[in-house]
Short mmCIF file of C-alpha atoms in Angstrom, two decimals:
data_model
loop_
_atom_site.label_atom_id
_atom_site.label_comp_id
_atom_site.label_asym_id
_atom_site.label_seq_id
_atom_site.Cartn_x
_atom_site.Cartn_y
_atom_site.Cartn_z
CA MET A 226 0.26 -0.40 0.06
CA LEU A 227 3.12 2.45 1.12
CA SER A 228 4.83 1.32 -1.62
CA GLU A 229 2.06 2.19 -4.17
CA LEU A 230 1.59 5.58 -3.17
CA MET A 231 5.21 5.97 -3.29
CA ASN A 232 5.42 5.35 -6.37
CA PHE A 233 2.27 7.04 -7.31
CA LEU A 234 3.94 10.38 -5.83
CA ARG A 235 7.38 9.61 -7.26
CA ALA A 236 5.08 9.50 -10.67
CA CYS A 237 3.92 13.13 -10.19
CA PHE A 238 7.31 14.38 -9.23
CA ARG A 239 9.06 12.94 -12.00
CA PRO A 240 11.10 16.14 -13.30
CA ARG A 241 9.33 17.32 -16.08
CA SER A 242 11.99 19.30 -18.38
CA LYS A 243 13.39 15.42 -19.10
CA GLY A 244 10.72 14.80 -21.03
CA TYR A 245 8.31 11.81 -21.05
CA VAL A 246 8.78 9.90 -24.88
CA HIS A 247 5.78 8.52 -25.80
CA THR A 248 7.12 5.48 -27.01
CA ASN A 249 4.58 2.02 -27.89
CA SER A 250 5.62 -0.84 -27.15
CA ASP A 251 5.76 -2.71 -30.80
CA SER A 252 6.29 0.95 -32.14
CA GLY A 253 9.69 0.51 -31.97
CA GLY A 254 10.43 4.43 -33.04
CA ARG A 255 13.54 6.07 -32.66
CA GLN A 256 14.67 9.56 -31.22
CA ASP A 257 17.06 11.91 -32.61
CA GLY A 258 16.83 15.35 -30.70
CA LEU A 259 13.66 16.61 -32.25
CA LEU A 260 12.98 13.86 -35.00
CA TRP A 261 11.27 10.82 -34.28
CA TYR A 262 11.42 7.74 -36.96
CA LYS A 263 10.58 4.38 -37.86
CA ASP A 264 11.90 3.86 -41.13
CA SER A 265 9.79 0.59 -41.69
CA GLY A 266 6.96 -0.96 -40.60
CA GLN A 267 4.77 -3.89 -42.27
CA HIS A 268 1.08 -3.32 -42.17
CA PHE A 269 -1.51 -5.78 -43.69
CA ASN A 270 -1.08 -4.27 -47.30
CA GLY A 271 2.64 -3.69 -47.51
CA GLU A 272 5.55 -1.76 -45.99
CA PHE A 273 5.05 1.55 -44.42
CA SER A 274 7.62 4.45 -43.36
CA MET A 275 7.12 6.77 -40.44
CA ALA A 276 8.57 10.44 -39.07
CA VAL A 277 7.86 13.37 -37.54
CA VAL A 278 9.54 16.31 -36.41
CA GLN A 279 8.57 18.69 -33.48
CA ALA A 280 9.04 22.30 -34.16
CA ASN A 281 6.30 23.29 -31.17
CA ASN A 282 7.09 23.07 -27.53
CA LEU A 283 4.58 20.39 -27.26
CA LEU A 284 4.37 18.28 -30.49
CA GLU A 285 1.16 19.19 -32.04
CA ASP A 286 0.96 16.75 -34.64
CA GLN A 287 -0.20 13.39 -33.61
CA SER A 288 -0.16 10.29 -36.08
CA GLN A 289 -1.18 6.72 -35.68
CA ILE A 290 -1.10 3.69 -38.30
CA GLU A 291 -3.29 0.86 -37.19
CA SER A 292 -3.19 -2.34 -39.36
CA GLY A 293 -5.09 -5.68 -39.11
CA CYS A 294 -8.50 -5.99 -38.17
CA LEU A 295 -10.92 -2.54 -38.39
CA SER A 296 -13.77 -3.85 -36.30
CA SER A 297 -14.40 -4.65 -32.67
CA HIS A 298 -14.63 -8.34 -33.70
CA GLU A 299 -12.13 -10.80 -34.74
CA THR A 300 -14.05 -11.26 -37.82
CA GLY A 301 -12.77 -8.33 -39.64
CA PRO A 302 -12.98 -6.47 -41.82
CA PHE A 303 -9.12 -6.16 -42.60
CA GLY A 304 -7.28 -3.47 -43.52
CA THR A 305 -5.06 -0.35 -42.55
CA PHE A 306 -5.85 2.69 -41.08
CA VAL A 307 -3.82 5.71 -41.19
CA GLY A 308 -4.36 9.18 -38.89
CA VAL A 309 -2.44 12.26 -39.33
CA TYR A 310 -4.39 15.05 -36.85
CA ASP A 311 -2.49 18.22 -37.12
CA GLY A 312 -3.16 20.43 -33.83
CA HIS A 313 -3.35 23.92 -33.19
CA GLY A 314 -3.61 26.44 -30.45
CA GLY A 315 -2.16 23.08 -28.07
CA PRO A 316 -1.33 19.60 -28.28
CA GLU A 317 -5.29 18.85 -26.66
CA THR A 318 -7.40 18.24 -29.53
CA SER A 319 -5.03 15.98 -31.30
CA ARG A 320 -4.36 13.90 -28.61
CA TYR A 321 -7.69 13.20 -28.38
CA ILE A 322 -8.34 11.96 -31.88
CA THR A 323 -5.76 9.63 -31.74
CA ASP A 324 -7.33 8.09 -28.32
CA HIS A 325 -10.75 7.91 -29.73
CA LEU A 326 -11.03 8.35 -33.51
CA PHE A 327 -9.94 4.82 -34.71
CA GLN A 328 -11.70 3.32 -31.46
CA HIS A 329 -14.94 4.79 -32.80
CA LEU A 330 -14.41 3.61 -36.37
CA LYS A 331 -14.28 0.00 -34.94
CA ARG A 332 -17.30 -0.08 -33.35
CA PHE A 333 -19.21 1.97 -36.25
CA THR A 334 -17.48 -1.25 -38.51
CA SER A 335 -18.77 -4.04 -36.09
CA GLU A 336 -22.12 -2.28 -35.90
CA GLN A 337 -22.43 -2.40 -40.09
CA GLN A 338 -20.37 -5.23 -40.75
CA SER A 339 -18.24 -3.36 -43.05
CA MET A 340 -16.01 -0.25 -44.08
CA SER A 341 -18.00 2.34 -45.77
CA THR A 342 -17.85 6.30 -45.99
CA ASP A 343 -20.95 6.25 -43.59
CA VAL A 344 -18.55 4.70 -40.90
CA ILE A 345 -15.79 6.87 -41.78
CA ARG A 346 -18.39 9.82 -41.18
CA LYS A 347 -20.13 8.83 -38.03
CA ALA A 348 -16.34 8.32 -36.37
CA PHE A 349 -15.81 11.81 -37.03
CA GLN A 350 -18.98 12.85 -35.73
CA ALA A 351 -18.17 11.13 -32.80
CA THR A 352 -15.00 12.54 -32.27
CA GLU A 353 -16.36 15.67 -32.73
CA ASP A 354 -18.75 15.35 -30.02
CA GLY A 355 -17.01 13.80 -27.28
CA PHE A 356 -14.56 16.21 -28.14
CA LEU A 357 -17.12 18.98 -27.16
CA SER A 358 -18.03 17.19 -24.47
CA LEU A 359 -14.12 16.88 -22.89
CA VAL A 360 -14.72 21.27 -23.58
CA THR A 361 -17.82 21.36 -22.33
CA ARG A 362 -16.48 19.54 -18.88
CA GLN A 363 -12.83 21.61 -18.66
CA TRP A 364 -14.17 25.09 -19.37
CA PRO A 365 -15.17 25.63 -16.04
CA MET A 366 -10.76 25.14 -14.52
CA LYS A 367 -9.58 25.79 -18.41
CA PRO A 368 -11.24 27.75 -20.46
CA GLN A 369 -8.72 28.15 -23.36
CA ILE A 370 -9.10 24.98 -24.12
CA ALA A 371 -12.14 25.91 -26.08
CA ALA A 372 -9.43 27.78 -28.90
CA VAL A 373 -7.96 24.10 -29.06
CA GLY A 374 -8.30 22.05 -32.50
CA SER A 375 -6.85 20.00 -35.20
CA CYS A 376 -6.95 19.10 -38.49
CA CYS A 377 -7.67 14.88 -38.88
CA LEU A 378 -6.14 13.24 -42.21
CA VAL A 379 -7.52 9.57 -42.40
CA GLY A 380 -6.76 6.83 -45.11
CA VAL A 381 -8.53 3.42 -44.63
CA ILE A 382 -7.29 0.76 -47.03
CA SER A 383 -9.94 -2.34 -47.14
CA GLY A 384 -10.13 -5.04 -49.19
CA GLY A 385 -8.65 -2.90 -52.52
CA THR A 386 -10.81 0.28 -51.88
CA LEU A 387 -9.18 3.42 -50.55
CA TYR A 388 -11.53 5.71 -48.45
CA ILE A 389 -9.37 9.21 -47.91
CA ALA A 390 -11.26 11.43 -45.21
CA ASN A 391 -10.26 15.37 -44.38
CA LEU A 392 -10.56 18.17 -42.42
CA GLY A 393 -8.29 20.62 -42.89
CA ASP A 394 -4.89 21.18 -44.46
CA SER A 395 -3.28 17.95 -44.08
CA ARG A 396 -2.62 15.93 -47.50
CA ALA A 397 -2.56 12.61 -49.08
CA VAL A 398 -1.01 11.63 -52.43
CA LEU A 399 -0.70 8.65 -54.28
CA GLY A 400 2.02 8.05 -56.06
CA ARG A 401 0.61 5.66 -59.38
CA ALA A 402 3.31 3.99 -61.90
CA VAL A 403 2.64 4.77 -65.83
CA LYS A 404 3.56 1.70 -67.48
CA ALA A 405 4.39 3.44 -70.82
CA THR A 406 6.57 5.25 -69.55
CA GLY A 407 7.83 3.90 -66.34
CA GLU A 408 7.56 7.34 -64.30
CA VAL A 409 5.40 7.06 -61.29
CA LEU A 410 3.08 10.22 -61.27
CA SER A 411 1.47 12.25 -58.11
CA ILE A 412 -2.39 12.52 -57.85
CA GLN A 413 -3.64 14.15 -54.93
CA LEU A 414 -6.46 12.12 -52.89
CA SER A 415 -7.71 14.62 -50.48
CA SER A 416 -9.47 17.77 -50.56
CA GLU A 417 -8.16 20.59 -48.15
CA HIS A 418 -10.06 23.06 -46.67
CA ASN A 419 -8.03 26.22 -46.10
CA ALA A 420 -8.74 29.61 -46.81
CA SER A 421 -5.94 30.62 -49.20
CA ILE A 422 -8.21 28.15 -51.70
CA GLU A 423 -10.76 30.29 -53.60
CA SER A 424 -13.64 27.57 -53.53
CA VAL A 425 -12.88 27.62 -49.54
CA ARG A 426 -14.08 31.09 -49.26
CA GLN A 427 -16.81 31.20 -51.73
CA GLU A 428 -18.35 27.64 -49.78
CA LEU A 429 -17.53 30.05 -46.62
CA GLN A 430 -19.41 32.98 -47.85
CA SER A 431 -22.22 31.14 -49.41
CA ALA A 432 -22.38 29.86 -45.68
CA HIS A 433 -22.50 32.92 -44.06
CA PRO A 434 -24.53 35.62 -46.76
CA ASP A 435 -24.72 38.13 -44.07
CA ASP A 436 -21.36 38.28 -42.67
CA SER A 437 -19.18 40.17 -45.13
CA GLN A 438 -16.08 40.11 -42.66
CA ILE A 439 -16.33 35.60 -42.55
CA VAL A 440 -12.51 36.11 -44.90
CA VAL A 441 -10.51 38.18 -43.96
CA LEU A 442 -6.96 39.14 -46.01
CA LYS A 443 -3.94 40.01 -43.09
CA HIS A 444 -0.98 40.35 -43.88
CA ASN A 445 -1.22 38.59 -47.59
CA VAL A 446 -2.64 34.93 -45.12
CA TRP A 447 -6.56 34.70 -45.94
CA ARG A 448 -8.22 33.99 -42.21
CA VAL A 449 -11.50 32.25 -41.12
CA LYS A 450 -12.61 35.73 -39.38
CA GLY A 451 -9.79 36.86 -39.72
CA LEU A 452 -8.43 34.03 -37.03
CA ILE A 453 -7.50 30.44 -38.52
CA GLN A 454 -6.39 29.39 -42.05
CA ILE A 455 -8.68 26.27 -42.01
CA SER A 456 -12.59 26.34 -42.48
CA ARG A 457 -13.26 22.75 -40.93
CA SER A 458 -12.19 20.74 -37.68
CA ILE A 459 -12.14 19.15 -34.87
CA GLY A 460 -12.84 21.13 -31.87
CA ASP A 461 -12.14 24.85 -32.45
CA VAL A 462 -15.78 24.95 -30.32
CA TYR A 463 -14.92 28.84 -29.59
CA LEU A 464 -15.70 28.93 -33.69
CA LYS A 465 -18.61 26.54 -33.42
CA LYS A 466 -20.27 27.32 -29.98
CA ALA A 467 -21.75 30.90 -29.15
CA GLU A 468 -21.86 30.02 -25.53
CA PHE A 469 -17.45 28.96 -25.91
CA ASN A 470 -17.25 32.61 -27.30
CA ARG A 471 -17.18 34.80 -24.37
CA GLU A 472 -14.81 35.31 -21.53
CA PRO A 473 -12.89 33.64 -20.05
CA LEU A 474 -11.40 33.02 -23.13
CA TYR A 475 -8.75 35.13 -24.02
CA ALA A 476 -10.10 38.18 -26.20
CA LYS A 477 -8.10 37.75 -29.27
CA PHE A 478 -10.24 34.91 -29.52
CA ARG A 479 -14.23 36.85 -29.00
CA LEU A 480 -16.21 37.92 -31.84
CA ARG A 481 -17.96 40.86 -31.61
CA GLU A 482 -21.31 39.78 -32.77
CA PRO A 483 -22.28 36.94 -31.47
CA PHE A 484 -22.86 34.53 -34.09
CA LYS A 485 -26.16 31.62 -34.85
CA ARG A 486 -24.34 29.10 -37.50
CA PRO A 487 -21.03 27.23 -36.33
CA ILE A 488 -18.57 29.18 -38.53
CA LEU A 489 -15.82 26.19 -38.78
CA SER A 490 -17.43 23.16 -40.46
CA SER A 491 -16.35 19.54 -38.62
CA GLU A 492 -17.68 17.49 -41.74
CA PRO A 493 -15.32 15.77 -43.23
CA SER A 494 -14.68 15.73 -47.04
CA ILE A 495 -14.43 11.86 -48.11
CA THR A 496 -13.85 10.61 -51.38
CA VAL A 497 -13.55 7.00 -52.51
CA HIS A 498 -10.72 4.96 -54.92
CA GLN A 499 -10.64 1.47 -56.14
CA LEU A 500 -6.68 0.49 -55.88
CA GLN A 501 -4.87 -0.28 -58.92
CA PRO A 502 -1.70 -2.59 -59.47
CA VAL A 503 -0.22 0.70 -60.80
CA ASP A 504 -1.04 2.27 -57.60
CA GLN A 505 2.33 2.18 -55.84
CA PHE A 506 1.89 3.87 -52.64
CA ILE A 507 0.16 7.11 -50.55
CA ILE A 508 2.13 10.05 -48.57
CA TYR A 509 0.46 11.10 -46.07
CA ALA A 510 1.54 13.96 -44.43
CA SER A 511 0.75 17.45 -42.21
CA ASP A 512 1.16 20.65 -44.40
CA GLY A 513 4.63 21.17 -42.12
CA LEU A 514 5.61 18.89 -45.33
CA TRP A 515 3.52 20.65 -48.50
CA GLU A 516 4.46 23.95 -47.17
CA HIS A 517 8.10 23.23 -48.67
CA LEU A 518 7.64 20.30 -50.92
CA ASP A 519 5.11 19.86 -53.60
CA ASN A 520 2.91 16.64 -54.63
CA GLN A 521 5.64 15.39 -57.51
CA GLU A 522 8.52 16.42 -55.46
CA ALA A 523 7.58 14.21 -52.80
CA VAL A 524 6.96 11.07 -54.97
CA ASP A 525 9.57 11.64 -56.84
CA ILE A 526 11.59 11.77 -53.53
CA VAL A 527 9.84 8.47 -52.49
CA GLN A 528 9.89 6.47 -55.56
CA ASN A 529 13.93 7.16 -56.62
CA HIS A 530 14.83 5.75 -53.08
CA PRO A 531 14.85 2.99 -51.27
CA ARG A 532 11.04 2.26 -49.19
CA SER A 533 13.00 2.34 -45.92
CA GLY A 534 13.91 5.75 -44.06
CA SER A 535 11.25 7.44 -47.06
CA ALA A 536 9.58 8.88 -44.52
CA ARG A 537 12.47 10.63 -42.87
CA ARG A 538 14.00 11.39 -46.15
CA LEU A 539 10.45 13.77 -47.01
CA VAL A 540 10.90 15.11 -43.67
CA LYS A 541 14.82 16.05 -44.33
CA ALA A 542 13.83 17.69 -47.90
CA ALA A 543 11.38 19.68 -46.26
CA LEU A 544 13.84 20.67 -43.33
CA GLN A 545 16.37 21.68 -46.21
CA GLU A 546 14.09 23.90 -48.27
CA ALA A 547 12.66 25.79 -44.66
CA ALA A 548 16.51 26.31 -44.09
CA LYS A 549 17.09 27.61 -47.79
CA LYS A 550 13.90 29.86 -47.08
CA ARG A 551 15.24 31.02 -43.72
CA GLU A 552 18.65 32.07 -45.14
CA MET A 553 20.84 29.85 -43.09
CA ARG A 554 22.31 26.03 -42.93
CA TYR A 555 20.73 22.64 -42.66
CA SER A 556 22.81 21.39 -39.92
CA ASP A 557 21.85 25.06 -37.88
CA LEU A 558 18.52 24.52 -38.09
CA LYS A 559 18.75 21.20 -36.53
CA LYS A 560 20.16 22.67 -33.45
CA ILE A 561 17.42 25.13 -32.76
CA ASP A 562 15.36 23.90 -29.55
CA ARG A 563 11.76 23.54 -29.31
CA GLY A 564 9.50 26.07 -29.18
CA VAL A 565 11.87 29.19 -30.83
CA ARG A 566 12.08 26.41 -33.89
CA ARG A 567 8.46 27.08 -34.27
CA HIS A 568 9.65 30.40 -36.30
CA PHE A 569 12.11 28.39 -38.84
CA HIS A 570 9.02 25.33 -39.54
CA ASP A 571 6.15 23.63 -38.62
CA ASP A 572 5.79 20.39 -36.77
CA ILE A 573 6.06 17.99 -39.64
CA THR A 574 4.40 14.15 -39.89
CA VAL A 575 4.77 12.18 -42.80
CA ILE A 576 3.37 8.24 -43.12
CA VAL A 577 4.42 6.69 -46.32
CA VAL A 578 2.48 3.46 -46.91
CA PHE A 579 3.45 1.02 -49.73
CA LEU A 580 1.19 -0.78 -51.74
CA ASP A 581 1.97 -4.47 -52.28
CA SER A 582 -0.12 -5.63 -54.89
CA ASN A 583 -0.26 -9.37 -53.70
CA HIS A 584 -1.61 -7.98 -50.58
CA VAL A 585 -3.81 -4.92 -50.95
CA SER A 586 -6.92 -6.73 -52.16
CA ARG A 587 -6.34 -9.75 -49.55
CA ALA A 588 -9.10 -9.73 -46.84
CA SER A 589 -8.67 -12.34 -44.57
CA SER A 590 -6.07 -12.01 -41.59
CA ALA A 591 -3.76 -14.77 -42.75
CA LYS A 592 -2.63 -14.50 -39.22
CA PHE A 593 -1.61 -11.35 -39.41
CA PRO A 594 -0.96 -9.28 -35.80
CA ASN A 595 -2.57 -6.31 -35.50
CA ILE A 596 -0.38 -3.22 -35.52
CA SER A 597 -0.28 -0.17 -33.78
CA VAL A 598 2.24 2.79 -34.32
CA ARG A 599 2.03 6.23 -32.93
CA GLY A 600 4.02 8.90 -34.54
CA GLY A 601 6.42 10.06 -31.35
CA GLY A 602 7.97 13.31 -30.02
CA ILE A 603 8.89 14.73 -26.81
CA ASN A 604 5.40 14.71 -25.18
CA LEU A 605 5.19 16.52 -22.43
CA PRO A 606 1.99 16.62 -20.03
CA PRO A 607 -0.63 18.96 -21.56
CA ASN A 608 -0.42 20.87 -18.72
CA THR A 609 0.77 21.24 -15.51
CA LEU A 610 -1.96 20.28 -13.16
CA ALA A 611 -2.15 16.85 -14.20
CA PRO A 612 1.84 15.77 -14.28
CA CYS A 613 0.63 11.76 -14.94
CA GLY A 614 -1.68 12.33 -17.09
CA THR A 615 0.24 11.68 -20.14
CA PRO A 616 2.00 8.37 -19.27
CA THR A 617 -1.52 6.96 -17.81
CA GLU A 618 -2.38 7.64 -21.38
CA ALA A 619 0.39 6.13 -22.51
CA GLY A 620 -0.15 2.92 -20.92
CA ASN A 621 -4.14 2.59 -22.38
CA THR A 622 -2.53 2.03 -25.97
CA MET B 130 1.55 53.38 -25.30
CA ILE B 131 4.19 52.70 -22.46
CA SER B 132 4.65 55.32 -19.93
CA ALA B 133 6.89 58.47 -19.78
CA LYS B 134 8.05 56.96 -16.40
CA LYS B 135 9.40 54.05 -17.60
CA LEU B 136 10.59 55.29 -20.34
CA ILE B 137 12.96 57.94 -18.73
CA LYS B 138 13.77 55.10 -16.41
CA MET B 139 14.59 52.92 -19.11
CA ALA B 140 16.75 56.00 -21.22
CA ARG B 141 18.62 56.59 -18.19
CA LYS B 142 19.47 52.79 -18.09
CA TRP B 143 20.76 52.97 -21.56
CA GLN B 144 22.62 55.91 -21.34
CA LYS B 145 25.03 54.53 -18.39
CA ILE B 146 25.28 51.43 -20.85
CA ALA B 147 26.29 53.47 -23.63
CA ALA B 148 28.63 55.75 -21.27
CA ARG B 149 30.36 52.54 -20.84
CA SER B 150 31.24 51.96 -24.60
CA ARG B 151 31.15 54.08 -27.41
CA ARG B 152 31.84 51.26 -29.79
CA ARG B 153 29.30 51.87 -32.67
CA ILE B 154 26.98 48.78 -33.50
CA SER B 155 28.51 46.87 -36.88
CA LEU B 156 25.12 45.62 -37.56
CA PRO B 157 22.79 45.44 -39.97
CA ARG B 158 24.77 45.10 -43.19
CA ASN B 159 23.99 47.73 -46.20
CA ASN B 160 21.13 46.82 -48.78
CA LYS B 161 23.69 45.44 -51.49
CA ASP B 162 23.58 42.02 -49.66
CA ILE B 163 20.12 41.88 -50.18
CA VAL B 164 20.08 41.28 -54.14
CA ASP B 165 17.31 39.46 -55.39
CA ASP B 166 18.63 36.37 -57.27
CA GLU B 167 15.56 33.65 -57.28
CA ASN B 168 17.96 31.48 -58.81
CA CYS B 169 20.64 31.28 -56.17
CA THR B 170 18.82 31.23 -53.01
CA SER B 171 21.63 29.23 -51.48
CA SER B 172 24.47 32.55 -52.33
CA PHE B 173 22.18 33.66 -49.27
CA VAL B 174 22.76 31.34 -47.02
CA VAL B 175 24.79 32.54 -43.95
CA LYS B 176 27.68 31.30 -42.02
CA LYS B 177 27.75 28.43 -39.78
CA GLY B 178 25.96 28.64 -36.21
CA HIS B 179 24.05 31.60 -37.60
CA PHE B 180 20.80 32.67 -38.34
CA VAL B 181 18.99 35.48 -40.36
CA VAL B 182 16.19 38.00 -39.90
CA TYR B 183 14.90 41.16 -41.49
CA THR B 184 13.62 44.02 -39.83
CA THR B 185 10.36 45.85 -41.58
CA ASP B 186 12.89 48.53 -43.52
CA GLU B 187 14.57 45.20 -45.05
CA LYS B 188 17.38 45.48 -43.20
CA ARG B 189 19.02 42.00 -42.76
CA PHE B 190 20.29 40.81 -39.54
CA VAL B 191 22.94 37.64 -38.93
CA MET B 192 22.84 36.74 -35.70
CA PRO B 193 24.48 33.62 -33.97
CA LEU B 194 22.44 31.03 -32.89
CA ALA B 195 22.80 31.54 -29.24
CA TYR B 196 20.76 34.73 -29.28
CA LEU B 197 17.75 32.69 -29.84
CA LYS B 198 18.05 31.93 -26.41
CA HIS B 199 17.66 35.72 -25.42
CA ASN B 200 14.32 36.28 -23.99
CA ILE B 201 13.74 39.88 -26.01
CA LEU B 202 14.41 38.10 -29.14
CA ARG B 203 12.08 35.68 -28.75
CA GLU B 204 9.66 38.07 -27.40
CA LEU B 205 9.96 39.42 -31.05
CA PHE B 206 9.88 36.26 -32.56
CA LYS B 207 6.70 36.17 -30.66
CA MET B 208 5.56 39.27 -31.71
CA SER B 209 6.42 38.79 -35.13
CA GLU B 210 4.21 35.42 -35.71
CA GLU B 211 1.05 36.96 -34.34
CA GLU B 212 1.94 40.38 -36.36
CA PHE B 213 2.31 38.07 -39.50
CA GLY B 214 1.66 34.64 -38.58
CA VAL B 215 4.83 32.18 -39.36
CA SER B 216 6.09 33.00 -43.50
CA SER B 217 6.18 29.44 -44.92
CA ASP B 218 8.08 30.89 -47.75
CA GLY B 219 10.34 33.59 -47.09
CA PRO B 220 13.08 34.77 -44.41
CA ILE B 221 12.07 35.71 -40.48
CA ARG B 222 10.78 39.46 -40.31
CA LEU B 223 10.66 40.63 -37.05
CA PRO B 224 7.81 44.05 -36.12
CA CYS B 225 10.56 46.63 -35.80
CA ASP B 226 13.00 48.78 -37.33
CA ALA B 227 16.53 48.34 -37.99
CA VAL B 228 17.49 51.01 -35.05
CA PHE B 229 15.85 49.07 -32.72
CA MET B 230 17.17 45.74 -34.02
CA GLU B 231 20.89 47.23 -33.47
CA TYR B 232 19.64 48.62 -29.82
CA VAL B 233 18.61 44.84 -29.49
CA VAL B 234 21.51 43.74 -30.58
CA THR B 235 23.53 45.75 -28.10
CA LEU B 236 21.94 44.66 -25.33
CA ILE B 237 22.21 40.92 -25.95
CA LYS B 238 26.08 41.56 -27.10
CA ARG B 239 26.63 43.37 -23.65
CA GLY B 240 24.38 41.26 -21.12
CA VAL B 241 21.66 43.41 -19.92
CA ALA B 242 20.55 43.54 -16.54
CA LYS B 243 17.91 41.62 -16.31
CA ASP B 244 15.13 44.06 -14.51
CA PHE B 245 16.27 46.48 -17.89
CA GLU B 246 15.27 43.59 -20.08
CA LYS B 247 12.03 42.74 -18.38
CA ALA B 248 11.30 46.45 -18.69
CA LEU B 249 11.87 46.61 -22.52
CA ILE B 250 9.97 43.47 -22.61
CA ARG B 251 6.98 44.59 -20.54
CA SER B 252 6.88 47.89 -23.01
CA MET B 253 6.98 45.78 -26.02
CA GLU B 254 4.41 43.94 -24.48
CA THR B 255 2.22 46.45 -23.96
CA GLY B 256 2.82 47.81 -27.10
CA ARG B 257 1.34 44.11 -28.39
CA CYS B 258 -1.81 44.35 -26.11
CA SER B 259 -2.83 47.47 -28.03
CA SER B 260 -5.83 46.79 -30.54
CA SER B 261 -4.47 48.72 -33.69
CA ALA B 262 -1.16 47.65 -35.21
CA SER B 263 -0.11 51.08 -35.94
CA SER B 264 -0.06 52.12 -32.54
CA PHE B 265 1.98 49.22 -31.47
CA HIS B 266 4.88 50.33 -33.79
CA GLN B 267 4.97 53.76 -32.75
CA GLY B 268 4.76 52.53 -29.18
CA LEU B 269 8.33 50.84 -30.28
CA THR B 270 9.43 53.60 -32.42
CA LEU B 271 8.88 56.09 -29.74
CA SER B 272 10.99 53.65 -27.11
CA GLN B 273 13.39 53.49 -29.08
CA GLN B 274 14.04 56.80 -29.73
CA THR B 275 14.35 57.79 -26.46
CA LEU B 276 16.77 54.56 -25.61
CA VAL B 277 18.87 55.97 -28.05
CA SER B 278 19.00 59.56 -27.71
CA GLY B 279 21.85 58.17 -25.25
CA TYR B 280 24.39 58.31 -28.17
#
């Protein structure tokens, strides 16, 4: 009894400055400074490669790959689930999505006994609703959680079909071989919800015809209500429910006029693709990558090198580009501490999923063990009130 | 706006610092360094162990990486993010002019006293908290004029 108590206290007073490295027992990821990577792993439909580089003081990007059974029942369906969650305002929403979205997806898949766009849509909705309840509960103690949100990009491969669901500005890009030329072309699979895109601004304007200030151009960047670049997200409840857009939320987040309709949407754009033998790989990444590399550059880098380490290579290419834009050396950029590092580049998450045509359409488990890997980083506890929160959560994975 | 009392207090300390050494600040480089050559961005890349920022009047400052640990600079970075957002396709731009930046560099070089550093950050924050960006700039310009008058 006493020793348990001592252990608990010890856990609580663990020096936080050392950081808590989130490593899942079967992830096998490595940490090198602010870079976390898993060069190669096996998923249900082929190989994968994963890398994350942290820039924010608390890593706001979260990511996961779950492969094997995609339902709560062992009977399947089987396949591979990939999630990239680019948080903003703090890590709370993206961490919440990592802990809940796939669980919801498995539950709805079992209920409907198959994978579908409806299952994915419901899983997104349940995650959004769950996070709203969390904000409602925490609002009295921690009102700033109302201004935390996350982009949410999901890809599901099941029975030869690829589903891509997206909220925000992360992106999934397919590398498809052209037989005649031997080239591998990039095909963007996800649609993005960033106010820099004209159709997104039009969508906002038509949804809010009475608000001439729904999108505002400030220092050459379009922002919804002058506050946020994306038009769809999980969280950001201060722009979805008027009752959270008031004191004690910081003044900079409070709108002058009360609003009746949600300003941001949580409805994902979902596309369905039948995978073909010419489809080689899918690159999933947060906008931290895409602001430095275009789709074809990224596909070329993956195509022209060994599969192992693909994700890390993409992160390196993006960092080299970031260093060039900041007029400094890549070797020096890597020396900059997290936090201040955010002024040089964003958090970057990359997952490359290779499609082995022999395995893409297989539907039975064939004794494939379920795998679960989460993108790492120095995961400090989300707030100082609960220093033991993160290790406990990690134990649940 | 920052209070006159605070300004005078800062100016006095500045005069003391300035009196200790009349050496002229070597930065920034002149505009000839900022040659617009899109095809060869690598020619911009600074020497090892340094990073680059630009001020609102387009002056380029090359600083050692160690400066990134300094609170005044971190505060300027934060203000830059709030003013301009984090740029994804260009160099870092700080929301102050070259004269102010030279002053900051001098402070960092000389290892400024903690309370003075705090007062300066507070004066910068006061400017930042005001709703209009223009009054923020006035705040910085005013403080820097007063402070530099010690020369």
